[in-house]
Amino acid sequence: MKDVETTIEKFRQTGLKITPQRISIFNLLKDDREHPSAEDIYKRVLKIHPSISFTTVYKTLQTLRDMDEIRELSINPERVHYDPATDDHIHTFCTVCRNIEDFMPDHSCEYLELASSKINGFHVQSAEVYLTGICEDCSV
Amino acid sequence: MKDVETTIEKFRQTGLKITPQRISIFNLLKDDREHPSAEDIYKRVLKIHPSISFTTVYKTLQTLRDMDEIRELSINPERVHYDPATDDHIHTFCTVCRNIEDFMPDHSCEYLELASSKINGFHVQSAEVYLTGICEDCSV
DNA sequence: TTCTCTGCAAATCGTTTGCAGTAAA
DNA sequence: TTTACTGCAAACGATTTGCAGAGAA
């Protein structure tokens, strides 16, 4: 997601409708660096739209994912998390606090750059690097 | 998993018991390059032990994973797959045929080598590189 | 008006667990 | 004999779906 306006425009161009619920979800996602789960986002949108359903959040996330506006992270075996950041970076998952964090390599990652390219006949649509372990705060 | 004998020895040393069911599971896993799911393994062991339960297969896989004898792959959002290969390699997942395949980089992958090391205070226990897309056979 | 979205309620399904009987050591 | 394993059956919980009414275009 670059910015909410661009996402809205993309929705309109695809014939999708812009609803207050969706705008709120876009806004919440835009500045999020916490890699929220669908449930996380649902709980936060509830404060703005007290009657929104989990289904609406869920379906909007699916749509955003299908449009490549957000990335779906499978690093936590318990649930899916979402990442609105589009730049190349890898993710760490702490098995103690169960937090997902970004890790920016000092030099670009050759694998992350494979997205949209072809290697050995395989057409890469998305590339993920996951590091699982224990974060600094948890390894006292 | 290097070989079944070593795995058996490792089980014995940990006070775990060796059962016919487990030996069959070890043998099936050892030569597998198909990245089977728990269900896949269950179906295959059924031919050898017609009364084995899914629970037994499931718990044995958990144990093998905890002992770092096999890797758990979260590349397919539908279910977990297992990989007995311990060498560094990355995985591709075709969203059409839903097959997982190995991809050996011609030069070593810096991220896969992070396992058991520490970066920015994060103690890496396992490192995975996942490429999702469409395989050669499916992109006709 | 048309077509998509929303919200509810229920289904789905891979995964996980408790427990009693069985078997390895 | 002791301790772990097996198999059953049920629970769990994130995810997914069908549908009727609401709302965007």
XYZ file of C-alpha atoms in Angstrom, chain A residues 92-137:
46
model
C 11.574 -12.378 12.121
C 9.194 -14.252 14.376
C 9.928 -14.646 18.077
C 8.565 -17.916 19.418
C 8.414 -16.446 22.929
C 6.600 -13.106 22.557
C 5.199 -14.169 19.171
C 5.995 -10.813 17.635
C 6.802 -10.366 14.003
C 9.385 -7.763 13.171
C 10.967 -6.341 10.085
C 14.590 -6.824 9.407
C 16.172 -4.652 6.779
C 19.272 -6.245 5.355
C 22.072 -3.764 4.822
C 22.382 -4.962 1.265
C 19.483 -6.055 -0.925
C 18.336 -9.646 -0.718
C 18.712 -11.549 -3.936
C 15.722 -13.747 -3.161
C 13.297 -10.982 -2.383
C 14.202 -9.517 -5.730
C 13.044 -12.654 -7.471
C 9.402 -11.532 -7.262
C 7.880 -11.134 -10.730
C 10.877 -12.835 -12.289
C 11.452 -16.342 -13.525
C 13.934 -18.839 -12.180
C 14.314 -22.290 -13.676
C 10.953 -21.887 -15.380
C 9.187 -21.015 -12.140
C 7.308 -17.732 -12.345
C 7.763 -16.092 -8.946
C 4.828 -14.042 -7.730
C 5.986 -13.455 -4.205
C 9.127 -14.109 -2.221
C 9.396 -14.331 1.539
C 12.309 -14.789 3.918
C 11.307 -15.902 7.405
C 13.606 -16.129 10.394
C 12.181 -17.896 13.433
C 13.871 -17.740 16.815
C 14.104 -15.645 19.949
C 14.245 -11.876 19.932
C 16.638 -9.775 21.978
C 14.053 -8.807 24.609
